[in-house]
CSV table of C-alpha atoms in Angstrom, one decimal:
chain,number,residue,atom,x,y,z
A,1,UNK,CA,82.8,31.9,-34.4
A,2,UNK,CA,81.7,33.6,-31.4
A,3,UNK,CA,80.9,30.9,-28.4
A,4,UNK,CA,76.8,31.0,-27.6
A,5,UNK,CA,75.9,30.9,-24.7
A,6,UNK,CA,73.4,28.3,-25.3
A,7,UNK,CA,75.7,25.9,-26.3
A,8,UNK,CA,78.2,26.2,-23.4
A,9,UNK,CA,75.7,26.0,-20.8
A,10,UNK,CA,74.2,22.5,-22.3
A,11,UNK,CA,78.5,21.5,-22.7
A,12,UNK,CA,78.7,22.4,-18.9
A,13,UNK,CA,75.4,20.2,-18.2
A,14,UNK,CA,77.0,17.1,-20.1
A,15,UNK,CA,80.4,17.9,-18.0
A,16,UNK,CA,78.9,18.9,-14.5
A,17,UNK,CA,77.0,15.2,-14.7
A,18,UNK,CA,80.2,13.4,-16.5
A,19,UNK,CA,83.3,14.6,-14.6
A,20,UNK,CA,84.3,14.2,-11.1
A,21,UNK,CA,83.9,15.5,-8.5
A,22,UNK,CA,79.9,14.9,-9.0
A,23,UNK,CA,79.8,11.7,-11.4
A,24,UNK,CA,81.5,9.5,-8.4
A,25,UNK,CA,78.9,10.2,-6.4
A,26,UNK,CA,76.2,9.8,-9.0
A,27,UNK,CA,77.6,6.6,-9.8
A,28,UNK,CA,77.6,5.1,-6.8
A,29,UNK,CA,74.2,4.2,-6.4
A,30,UNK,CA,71.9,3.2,-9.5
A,31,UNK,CA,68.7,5.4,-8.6
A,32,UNK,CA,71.3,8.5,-8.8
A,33,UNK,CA,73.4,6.9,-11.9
A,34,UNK,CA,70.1,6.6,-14.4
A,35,UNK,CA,68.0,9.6,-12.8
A,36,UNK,CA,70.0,11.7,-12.1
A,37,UNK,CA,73.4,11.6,-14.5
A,38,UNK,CA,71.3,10.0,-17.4
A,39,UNK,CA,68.7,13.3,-17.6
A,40,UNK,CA,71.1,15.6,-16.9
A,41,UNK,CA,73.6,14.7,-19.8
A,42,UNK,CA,70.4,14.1,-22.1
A,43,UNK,CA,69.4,17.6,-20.7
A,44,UNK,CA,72.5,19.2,-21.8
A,45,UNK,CA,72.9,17.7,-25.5
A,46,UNK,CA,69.3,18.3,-25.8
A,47,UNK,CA,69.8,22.4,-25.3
A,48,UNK,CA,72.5,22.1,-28.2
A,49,UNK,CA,70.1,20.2,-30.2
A,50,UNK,CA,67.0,22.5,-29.9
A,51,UNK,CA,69.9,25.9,-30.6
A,52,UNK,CA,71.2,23.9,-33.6
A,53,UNK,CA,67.7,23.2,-34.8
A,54,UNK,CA,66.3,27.1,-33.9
A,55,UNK,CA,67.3,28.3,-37.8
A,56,UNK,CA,67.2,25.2,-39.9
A,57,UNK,CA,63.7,24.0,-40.6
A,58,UNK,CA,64.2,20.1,-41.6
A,59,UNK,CA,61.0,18.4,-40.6
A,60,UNK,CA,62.4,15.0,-42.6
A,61,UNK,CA,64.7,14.6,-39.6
A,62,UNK,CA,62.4,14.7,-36.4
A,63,UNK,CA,61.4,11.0,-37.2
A,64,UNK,CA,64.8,9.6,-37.3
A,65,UNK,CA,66.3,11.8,-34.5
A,66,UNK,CA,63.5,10.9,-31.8
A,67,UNK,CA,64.0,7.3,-32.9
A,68,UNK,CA,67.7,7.3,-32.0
A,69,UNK,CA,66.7,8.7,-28.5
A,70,UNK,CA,64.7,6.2,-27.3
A,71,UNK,CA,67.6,3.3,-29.2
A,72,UNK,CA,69.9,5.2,-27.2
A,73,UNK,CA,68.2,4.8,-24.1
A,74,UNK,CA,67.5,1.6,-24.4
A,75,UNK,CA,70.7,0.3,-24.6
A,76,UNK,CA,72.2,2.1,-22.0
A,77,UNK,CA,69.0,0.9,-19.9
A,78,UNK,CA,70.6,-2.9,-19.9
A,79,UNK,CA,71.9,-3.7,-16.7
A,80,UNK,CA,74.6,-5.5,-18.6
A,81,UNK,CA,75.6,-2.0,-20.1
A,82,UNK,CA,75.6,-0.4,-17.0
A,83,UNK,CA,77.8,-2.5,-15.3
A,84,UNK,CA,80.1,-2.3,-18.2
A,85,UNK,CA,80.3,1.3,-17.6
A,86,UNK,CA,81.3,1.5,-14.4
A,87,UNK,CA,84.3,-1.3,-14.5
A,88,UNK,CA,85.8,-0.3,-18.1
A,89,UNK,CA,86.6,3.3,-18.8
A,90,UNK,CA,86.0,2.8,-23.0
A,91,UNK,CA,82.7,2.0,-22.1
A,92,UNK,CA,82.2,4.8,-19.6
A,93,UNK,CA,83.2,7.6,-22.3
A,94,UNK,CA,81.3,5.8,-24.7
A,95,UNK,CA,78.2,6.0,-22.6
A,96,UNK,CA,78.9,9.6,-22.0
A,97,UNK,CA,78.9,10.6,-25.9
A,98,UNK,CA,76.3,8.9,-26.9
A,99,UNK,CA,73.4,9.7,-24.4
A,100,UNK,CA,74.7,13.2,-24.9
A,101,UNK,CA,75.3,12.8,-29.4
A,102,UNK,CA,72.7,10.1,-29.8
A,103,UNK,CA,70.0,10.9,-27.3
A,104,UNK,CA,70.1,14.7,-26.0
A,105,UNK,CA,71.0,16.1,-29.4
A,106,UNK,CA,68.6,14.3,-31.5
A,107,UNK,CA,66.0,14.8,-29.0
A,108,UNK,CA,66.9,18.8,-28.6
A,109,UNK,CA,66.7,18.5,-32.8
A,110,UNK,CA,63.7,16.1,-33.6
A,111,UNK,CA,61.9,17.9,-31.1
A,112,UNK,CA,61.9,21.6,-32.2
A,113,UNK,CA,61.5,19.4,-36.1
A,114,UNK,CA,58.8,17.6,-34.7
A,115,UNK,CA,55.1,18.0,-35.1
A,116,UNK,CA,52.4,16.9,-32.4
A,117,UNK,CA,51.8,13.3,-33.7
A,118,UNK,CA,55.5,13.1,-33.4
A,119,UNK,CA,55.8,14.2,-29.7
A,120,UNK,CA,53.1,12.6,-28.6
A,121,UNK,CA,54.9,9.2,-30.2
A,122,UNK,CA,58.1,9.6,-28.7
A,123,UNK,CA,56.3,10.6,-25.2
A,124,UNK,CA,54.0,7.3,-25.3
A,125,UNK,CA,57.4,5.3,-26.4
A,126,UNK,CA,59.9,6.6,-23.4
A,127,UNK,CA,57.2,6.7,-20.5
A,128,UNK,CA,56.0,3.0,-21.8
A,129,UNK,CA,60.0,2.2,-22.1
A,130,UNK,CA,60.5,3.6,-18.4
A,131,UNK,CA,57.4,1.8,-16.8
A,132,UNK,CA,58.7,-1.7,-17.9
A,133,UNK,CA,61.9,-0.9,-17.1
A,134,UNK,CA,60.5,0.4,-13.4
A,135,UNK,CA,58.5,-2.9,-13.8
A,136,UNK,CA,61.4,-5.0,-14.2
A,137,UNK,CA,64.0,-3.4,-11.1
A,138,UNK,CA,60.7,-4.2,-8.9
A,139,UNK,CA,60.0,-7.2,-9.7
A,140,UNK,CA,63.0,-9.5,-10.5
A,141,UNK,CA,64.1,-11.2,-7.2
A,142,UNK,CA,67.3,-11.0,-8.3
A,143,UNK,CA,70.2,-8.4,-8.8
A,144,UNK,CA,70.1,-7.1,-12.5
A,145,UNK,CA,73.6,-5.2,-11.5
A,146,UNK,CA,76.4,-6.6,-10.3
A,147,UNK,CA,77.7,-3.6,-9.0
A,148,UNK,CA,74.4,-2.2,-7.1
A,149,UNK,CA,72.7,-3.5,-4.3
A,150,UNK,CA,68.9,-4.8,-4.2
A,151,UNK,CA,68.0,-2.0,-2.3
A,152,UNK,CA,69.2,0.6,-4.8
A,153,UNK,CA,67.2,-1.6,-7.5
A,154,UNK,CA,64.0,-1.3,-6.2
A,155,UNK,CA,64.8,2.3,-5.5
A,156,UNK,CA,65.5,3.0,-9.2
A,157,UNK,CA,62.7,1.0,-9.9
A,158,UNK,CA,59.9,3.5,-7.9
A,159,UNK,CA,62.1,6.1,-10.1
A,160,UNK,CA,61.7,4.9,-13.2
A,161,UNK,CA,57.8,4.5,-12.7
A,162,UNK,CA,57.7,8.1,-11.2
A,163,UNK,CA,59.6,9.3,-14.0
A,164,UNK,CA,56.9,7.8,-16.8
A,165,UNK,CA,54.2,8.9,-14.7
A,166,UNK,CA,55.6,12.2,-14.2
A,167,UNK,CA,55.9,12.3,-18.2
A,168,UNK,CA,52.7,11.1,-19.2
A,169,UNK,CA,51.1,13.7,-16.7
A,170,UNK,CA,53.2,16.3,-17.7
A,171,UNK,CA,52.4,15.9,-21.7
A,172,UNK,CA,48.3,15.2,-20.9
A,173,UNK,CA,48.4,18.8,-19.2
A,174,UNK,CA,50.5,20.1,-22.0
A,175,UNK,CA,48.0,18.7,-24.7
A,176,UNK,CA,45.3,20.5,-22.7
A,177,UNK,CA,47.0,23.8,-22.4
A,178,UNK,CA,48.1,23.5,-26.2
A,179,UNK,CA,44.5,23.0,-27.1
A,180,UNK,CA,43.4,26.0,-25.4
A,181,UNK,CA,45.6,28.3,-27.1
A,182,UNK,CA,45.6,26.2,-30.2
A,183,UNK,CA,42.4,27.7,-31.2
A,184,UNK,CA,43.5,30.9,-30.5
A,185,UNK,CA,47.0,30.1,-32.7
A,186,UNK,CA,45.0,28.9,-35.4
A,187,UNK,CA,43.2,31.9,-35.9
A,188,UNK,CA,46.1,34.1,-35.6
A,189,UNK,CA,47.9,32.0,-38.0
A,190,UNK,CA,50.3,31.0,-36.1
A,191,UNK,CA,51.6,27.6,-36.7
A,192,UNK,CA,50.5,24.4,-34.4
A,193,UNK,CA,51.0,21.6,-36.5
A,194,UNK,CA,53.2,20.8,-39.2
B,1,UNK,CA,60.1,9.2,-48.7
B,2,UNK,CA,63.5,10.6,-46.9
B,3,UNK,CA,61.9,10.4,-43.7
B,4,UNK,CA,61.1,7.0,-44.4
B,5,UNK,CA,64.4,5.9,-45.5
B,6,UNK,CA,66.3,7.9,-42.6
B,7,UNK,CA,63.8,6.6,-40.3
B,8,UNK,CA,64.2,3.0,-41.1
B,9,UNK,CA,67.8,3.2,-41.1
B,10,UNK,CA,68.2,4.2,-37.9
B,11,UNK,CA,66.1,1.7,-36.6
B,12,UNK,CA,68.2,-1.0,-38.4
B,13,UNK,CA,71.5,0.9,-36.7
B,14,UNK,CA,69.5,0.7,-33.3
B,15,UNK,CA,68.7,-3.0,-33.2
B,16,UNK,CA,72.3,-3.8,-34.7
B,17,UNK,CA,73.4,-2.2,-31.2
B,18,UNK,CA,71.1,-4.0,-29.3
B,19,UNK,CA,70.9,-7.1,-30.8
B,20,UNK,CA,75.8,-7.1,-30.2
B,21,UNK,CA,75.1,-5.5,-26.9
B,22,UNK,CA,72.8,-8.2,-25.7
B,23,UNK,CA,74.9,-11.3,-27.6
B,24,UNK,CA,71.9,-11.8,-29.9
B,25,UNK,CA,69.4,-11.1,-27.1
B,26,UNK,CA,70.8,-13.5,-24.7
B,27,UNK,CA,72.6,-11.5,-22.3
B,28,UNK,CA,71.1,-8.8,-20.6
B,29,UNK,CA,72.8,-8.8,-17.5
B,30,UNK,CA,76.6,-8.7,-16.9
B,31,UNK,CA,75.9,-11.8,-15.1
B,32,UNK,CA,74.9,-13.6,-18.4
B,33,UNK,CA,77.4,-12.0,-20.2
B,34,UNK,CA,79.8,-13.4,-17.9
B,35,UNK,CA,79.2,-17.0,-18.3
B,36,UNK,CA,78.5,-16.7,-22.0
B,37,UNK,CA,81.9,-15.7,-22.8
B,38,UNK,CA,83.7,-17.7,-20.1
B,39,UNK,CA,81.7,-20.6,-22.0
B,40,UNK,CA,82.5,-19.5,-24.9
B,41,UNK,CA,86.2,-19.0,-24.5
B,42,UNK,CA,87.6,-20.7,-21.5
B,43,UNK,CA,89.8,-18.2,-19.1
B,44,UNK,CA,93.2,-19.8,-17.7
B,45,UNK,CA,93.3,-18.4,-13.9
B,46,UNK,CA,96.6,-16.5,-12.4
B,47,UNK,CA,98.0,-18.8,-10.5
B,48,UNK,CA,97.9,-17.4,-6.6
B,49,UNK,CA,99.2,-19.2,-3.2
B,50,UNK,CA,95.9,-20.3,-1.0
B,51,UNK,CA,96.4,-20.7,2.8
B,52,UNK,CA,93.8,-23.0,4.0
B,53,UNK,CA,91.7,-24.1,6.7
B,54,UNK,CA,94.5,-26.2,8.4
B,55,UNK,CA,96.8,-23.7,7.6
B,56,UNK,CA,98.5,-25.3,4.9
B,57,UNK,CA,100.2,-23.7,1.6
B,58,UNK,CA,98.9,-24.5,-1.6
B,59,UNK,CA,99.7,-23.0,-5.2
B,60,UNK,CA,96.2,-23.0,-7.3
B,61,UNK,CA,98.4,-24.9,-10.5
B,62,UNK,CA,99.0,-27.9,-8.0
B,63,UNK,CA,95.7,-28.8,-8.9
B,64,UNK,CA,96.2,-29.4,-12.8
B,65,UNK,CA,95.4,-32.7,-14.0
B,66,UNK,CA,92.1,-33.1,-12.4
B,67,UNK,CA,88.7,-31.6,-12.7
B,68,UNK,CA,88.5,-28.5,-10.0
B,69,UNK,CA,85.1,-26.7,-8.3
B,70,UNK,CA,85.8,-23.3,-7.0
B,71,UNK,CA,83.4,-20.9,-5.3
B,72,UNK,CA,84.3,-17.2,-3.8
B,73,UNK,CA,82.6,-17.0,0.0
B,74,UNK,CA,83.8,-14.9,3.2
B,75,UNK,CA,83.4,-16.2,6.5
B,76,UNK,CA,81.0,-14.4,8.2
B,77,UNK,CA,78.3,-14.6,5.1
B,78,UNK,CA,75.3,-14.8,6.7
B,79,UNK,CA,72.9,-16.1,3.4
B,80,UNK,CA,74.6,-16.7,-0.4
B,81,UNK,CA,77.8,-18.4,0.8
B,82,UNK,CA,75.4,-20.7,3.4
B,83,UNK,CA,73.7,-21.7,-0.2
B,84,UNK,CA,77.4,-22.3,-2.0
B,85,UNK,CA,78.4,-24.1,1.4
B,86,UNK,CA,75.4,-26.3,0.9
B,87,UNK,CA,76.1,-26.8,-3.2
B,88,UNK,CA,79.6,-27.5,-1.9
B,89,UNK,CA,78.1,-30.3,0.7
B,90,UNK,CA,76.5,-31.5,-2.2
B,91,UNK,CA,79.3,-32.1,-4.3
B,92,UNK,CA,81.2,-33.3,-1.9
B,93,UNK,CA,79.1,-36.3,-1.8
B,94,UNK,CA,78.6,-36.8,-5.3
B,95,UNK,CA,81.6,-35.8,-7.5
B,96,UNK,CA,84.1,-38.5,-8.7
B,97,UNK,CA,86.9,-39.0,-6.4
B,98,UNK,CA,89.3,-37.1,-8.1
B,99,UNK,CA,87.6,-33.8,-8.5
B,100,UNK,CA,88.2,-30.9,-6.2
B,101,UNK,CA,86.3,-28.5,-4.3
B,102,UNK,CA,88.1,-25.0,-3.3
B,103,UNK,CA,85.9,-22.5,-1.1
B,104,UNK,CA,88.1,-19.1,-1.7
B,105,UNK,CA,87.4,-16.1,1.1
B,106,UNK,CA,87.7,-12.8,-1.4
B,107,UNK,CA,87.5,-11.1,2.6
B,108,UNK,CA,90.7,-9.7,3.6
B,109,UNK,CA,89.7,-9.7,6.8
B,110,UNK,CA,89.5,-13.7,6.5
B,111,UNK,CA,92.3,-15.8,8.5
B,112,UNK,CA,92.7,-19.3,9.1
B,113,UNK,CA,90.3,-19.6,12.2
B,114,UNK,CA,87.6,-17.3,10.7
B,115,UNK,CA,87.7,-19.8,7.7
B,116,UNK,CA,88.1,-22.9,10.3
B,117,UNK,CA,84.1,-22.1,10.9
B,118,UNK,CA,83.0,-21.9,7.6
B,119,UNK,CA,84.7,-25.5,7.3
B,120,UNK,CA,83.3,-27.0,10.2
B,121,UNK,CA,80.0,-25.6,9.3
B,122,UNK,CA,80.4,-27.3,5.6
B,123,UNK,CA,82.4,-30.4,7.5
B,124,UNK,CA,85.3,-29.3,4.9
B,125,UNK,CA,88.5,-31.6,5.1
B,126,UNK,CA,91.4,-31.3,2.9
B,127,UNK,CA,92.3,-32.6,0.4
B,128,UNK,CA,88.9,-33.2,-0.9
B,129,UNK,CA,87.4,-29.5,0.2
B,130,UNK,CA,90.5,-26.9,0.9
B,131,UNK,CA,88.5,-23.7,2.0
B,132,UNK,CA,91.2,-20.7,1.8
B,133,UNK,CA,92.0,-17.3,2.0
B,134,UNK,CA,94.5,-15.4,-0.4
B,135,UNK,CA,97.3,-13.4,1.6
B,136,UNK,CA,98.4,-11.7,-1.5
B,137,UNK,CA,96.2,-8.7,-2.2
B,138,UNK,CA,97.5,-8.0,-6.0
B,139,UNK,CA,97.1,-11.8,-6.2
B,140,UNK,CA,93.6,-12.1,-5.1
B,141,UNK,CA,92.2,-9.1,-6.8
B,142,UNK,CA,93.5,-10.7,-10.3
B,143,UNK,CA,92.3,-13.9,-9.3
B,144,UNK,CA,88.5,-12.3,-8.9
B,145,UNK,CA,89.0,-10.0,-12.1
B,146,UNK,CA,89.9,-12.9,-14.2
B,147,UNK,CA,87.0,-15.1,-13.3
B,148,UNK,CA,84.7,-11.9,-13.3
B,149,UNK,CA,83.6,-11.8,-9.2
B,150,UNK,CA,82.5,-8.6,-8.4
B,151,UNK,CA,82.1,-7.6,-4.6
B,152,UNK,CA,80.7,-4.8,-3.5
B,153,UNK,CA,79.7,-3.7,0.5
B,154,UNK,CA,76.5,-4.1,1.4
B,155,UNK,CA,76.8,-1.2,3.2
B,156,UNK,CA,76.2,-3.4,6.8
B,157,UNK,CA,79.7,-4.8,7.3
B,158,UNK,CA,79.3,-7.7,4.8
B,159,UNK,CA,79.6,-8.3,1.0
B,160,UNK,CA,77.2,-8.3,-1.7
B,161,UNK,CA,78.9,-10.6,-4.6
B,162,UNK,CA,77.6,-12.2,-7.8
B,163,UNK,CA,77.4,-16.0,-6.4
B,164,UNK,CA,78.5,-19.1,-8.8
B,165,UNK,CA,80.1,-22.7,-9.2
B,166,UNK,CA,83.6,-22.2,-10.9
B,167,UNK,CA,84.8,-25.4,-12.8
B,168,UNK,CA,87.7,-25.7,-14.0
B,169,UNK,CA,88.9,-28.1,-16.0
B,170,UNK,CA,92.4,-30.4,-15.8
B,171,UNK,CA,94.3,-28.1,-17.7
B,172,UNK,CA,93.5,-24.8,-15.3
B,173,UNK,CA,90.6,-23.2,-17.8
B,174,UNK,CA,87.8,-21.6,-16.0
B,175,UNK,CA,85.4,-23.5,-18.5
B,176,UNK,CA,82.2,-22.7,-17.1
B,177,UNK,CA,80.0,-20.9,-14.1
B,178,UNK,CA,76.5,-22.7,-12.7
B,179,UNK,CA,74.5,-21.3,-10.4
B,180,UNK,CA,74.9,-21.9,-6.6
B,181,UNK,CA,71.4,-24.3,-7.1
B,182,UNK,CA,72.5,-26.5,-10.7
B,183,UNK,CA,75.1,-29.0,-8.9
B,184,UNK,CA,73.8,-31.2,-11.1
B,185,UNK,CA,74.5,-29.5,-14.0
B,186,UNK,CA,77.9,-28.9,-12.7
B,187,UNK,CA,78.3,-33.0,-12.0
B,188,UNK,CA,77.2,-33.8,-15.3
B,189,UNK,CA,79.4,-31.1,-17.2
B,190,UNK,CA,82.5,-32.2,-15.2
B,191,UNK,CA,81.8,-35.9,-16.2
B,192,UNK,CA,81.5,-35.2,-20.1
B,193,UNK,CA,84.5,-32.7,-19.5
B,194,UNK,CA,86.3,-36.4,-18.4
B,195,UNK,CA,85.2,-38.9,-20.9
């Protein structure tokens, strides 16, 4: 099988974010640790996901694949999980795989598989998932992580808001620009919804 | 129907995970975690020489037989270890007679003068109160590990570090952690530990 090209740039993403030299340093502070190596390892198993899906029309799947993303996510949101992956090596690998297996693959997958109700749902779930999260960094008084200071809490806190307003902005101008051209799709026959 | 069935099985997958990853939802921090499974299964300590504020020798199994308080401080601590040296104070005045209270410096930088002012600032007096440092690096890093202290730099000369009330019961066990403010939930678990 001849390597694509597609598939080795989203395996460099997942490697450039997980090996050193740059995952020390994206470690060692939790702002960098969940936005910056998270997205990028998602990133990279999600441009796998969306070349796997480019040929094999299964809409059954999106569903189930965009529900493992935001699963994924959440569990490797828990400050008690992100500790873990910092102190035991299993756990760090295992992190690894699956937010590049069970949330940038599916995601890559469901999303080509996916129709607009289907986006919209898994944009409303992982900006809403994000905001409490962002929420929660702010406003406990306490460390959630024993390995990060306060100071890189509320840090990762203004992120993770940023990051679900930067989403929900994003997709509201999408759905405008896709409704523009929509009509124009639809009268073409192209397909919009499925 | 497939989507259906796929979809609903991956949710049940998904909150399997969380629900284990969270010990049935009631650990969401390592902190919790920590002093679920310390409660849960009690941790016997490495045994590690303490050189304290007098500058005595002590081996941490010459305390077996009676009820033991530890807590993990460094000497300069300007805010959490004030709060354990205040818990500590506390104690101090209330525990039984035979119980112990051990302040342990996880600084390395921590001698026996440097802790000499944490114990005059705590009115610390052996053998009641023994504050102490660990000389043996290898010895104090297993000693943190196994009763799951994590230090970290706060990046302005001192230590960030996940603060708690260590007891330890007669036979050695780390048996449970209390926050630096629940002395009296310390007191009254040490006393049912005795009866």
């Amino acid at each position: 099988m001849r390597a694509d090209p597609v598939i080795i740039t989203g395996t460099g993403l997942i490697a450039l974010a997980a090996l050193p030299p740059a995952s020390p340093l994206l470690e060692a502070r939790l702002p960098t640790h969940i936005l910056s190596q998270y997205p990028v390892v998602i990133a990279g198993g999600a441009v796998i996901g969306a070349r796997l899906a480019r040929d094999r029309p299964a809409p059954w799947t999106a569903a189930p694949a965009l529900l493992a993303v935001i699963l994924t996510l959440a569990f490797w949101l828990l400050p008690r999980w992100i500790d873990a992956s910092l102190t035991d090596p299993a756990t760090r690998v295992a992190k690894i795989a699956s937010l590049a297996c069970l949330a940038g693959l599916p995601l890559g997958w469901g999303w080509v598989q996916a129709g607009m109700v289907l986006r919209g749902f898994l944009i409303a779930n992982a900006a809403a998932m994000l905001a409490v999260m962002g929420w929660l960094l702010l406003a406990v008084p306490s460390r959630l992580c024993s390995a990060y200071l306060l100071t890189d809490q509320r840090l990762a806190g203004q992120g993770l808001l940023i990051a679900a307003a930067l989403l929900v902005i994003g997709s509201l101008g999408g759905a405008m620009i896709a409704r523009d051209t929509g009509m124009r799709d639809r009268t073409s026959g192209h397909r919009t919804v499925n | 129907m497939r989507a259906a069935l796929a979809t609903v099985a991956v949710a049940a997958l998904g909150a399997a995970a969380l629900w284990w990853g969270t010990d049935q939802g009631g650990a969401l921090t390592s902190e919790a975690a920590r002093r679920l499974d310390i409660a849960a299964t009690p941790r016997r300590l490495p045994d590690v020489t303490l050189h304290d504020q007098t500058g005595a020798e002590m081996a941490l199994s010459e305390y077996r037989g009676a009820p033991l308080v530890l807590e993990f401080v460094y000497a300069t601590c300007p805010d959490i270890c004030l709060t354990l040296g205040t818990a500590f104070e506390q104690l101090d005045a209330t525990l039984p007679a035979d119980a112990r209270l051990v302040s342990i410096s996880f600084d390395p930088n921590d001698d026996t003068e440097r802790l000499g002012w944490f114990a005059d600032r705590h009115r610390a007096a052996p053998p009641r109160w023994r504050v102490a440092y660990v000389a043996d690096a290898r010895g104090r890093d297993a000693l943190l590990d196994r009763a799951g202290v994590v230090v970290i730099p706060d990046g302005l000369g001192g230590f960030v570090h996940n603060a708690g009330l260590y007891l330890v019961d007669a036979d050695g066990r780390l048996t449970a952690v209390f926050d630096p403010e629940d002395t009296e939930g310390l007191r009254a678990r040490l006393i049912g530990n005795a009866r």
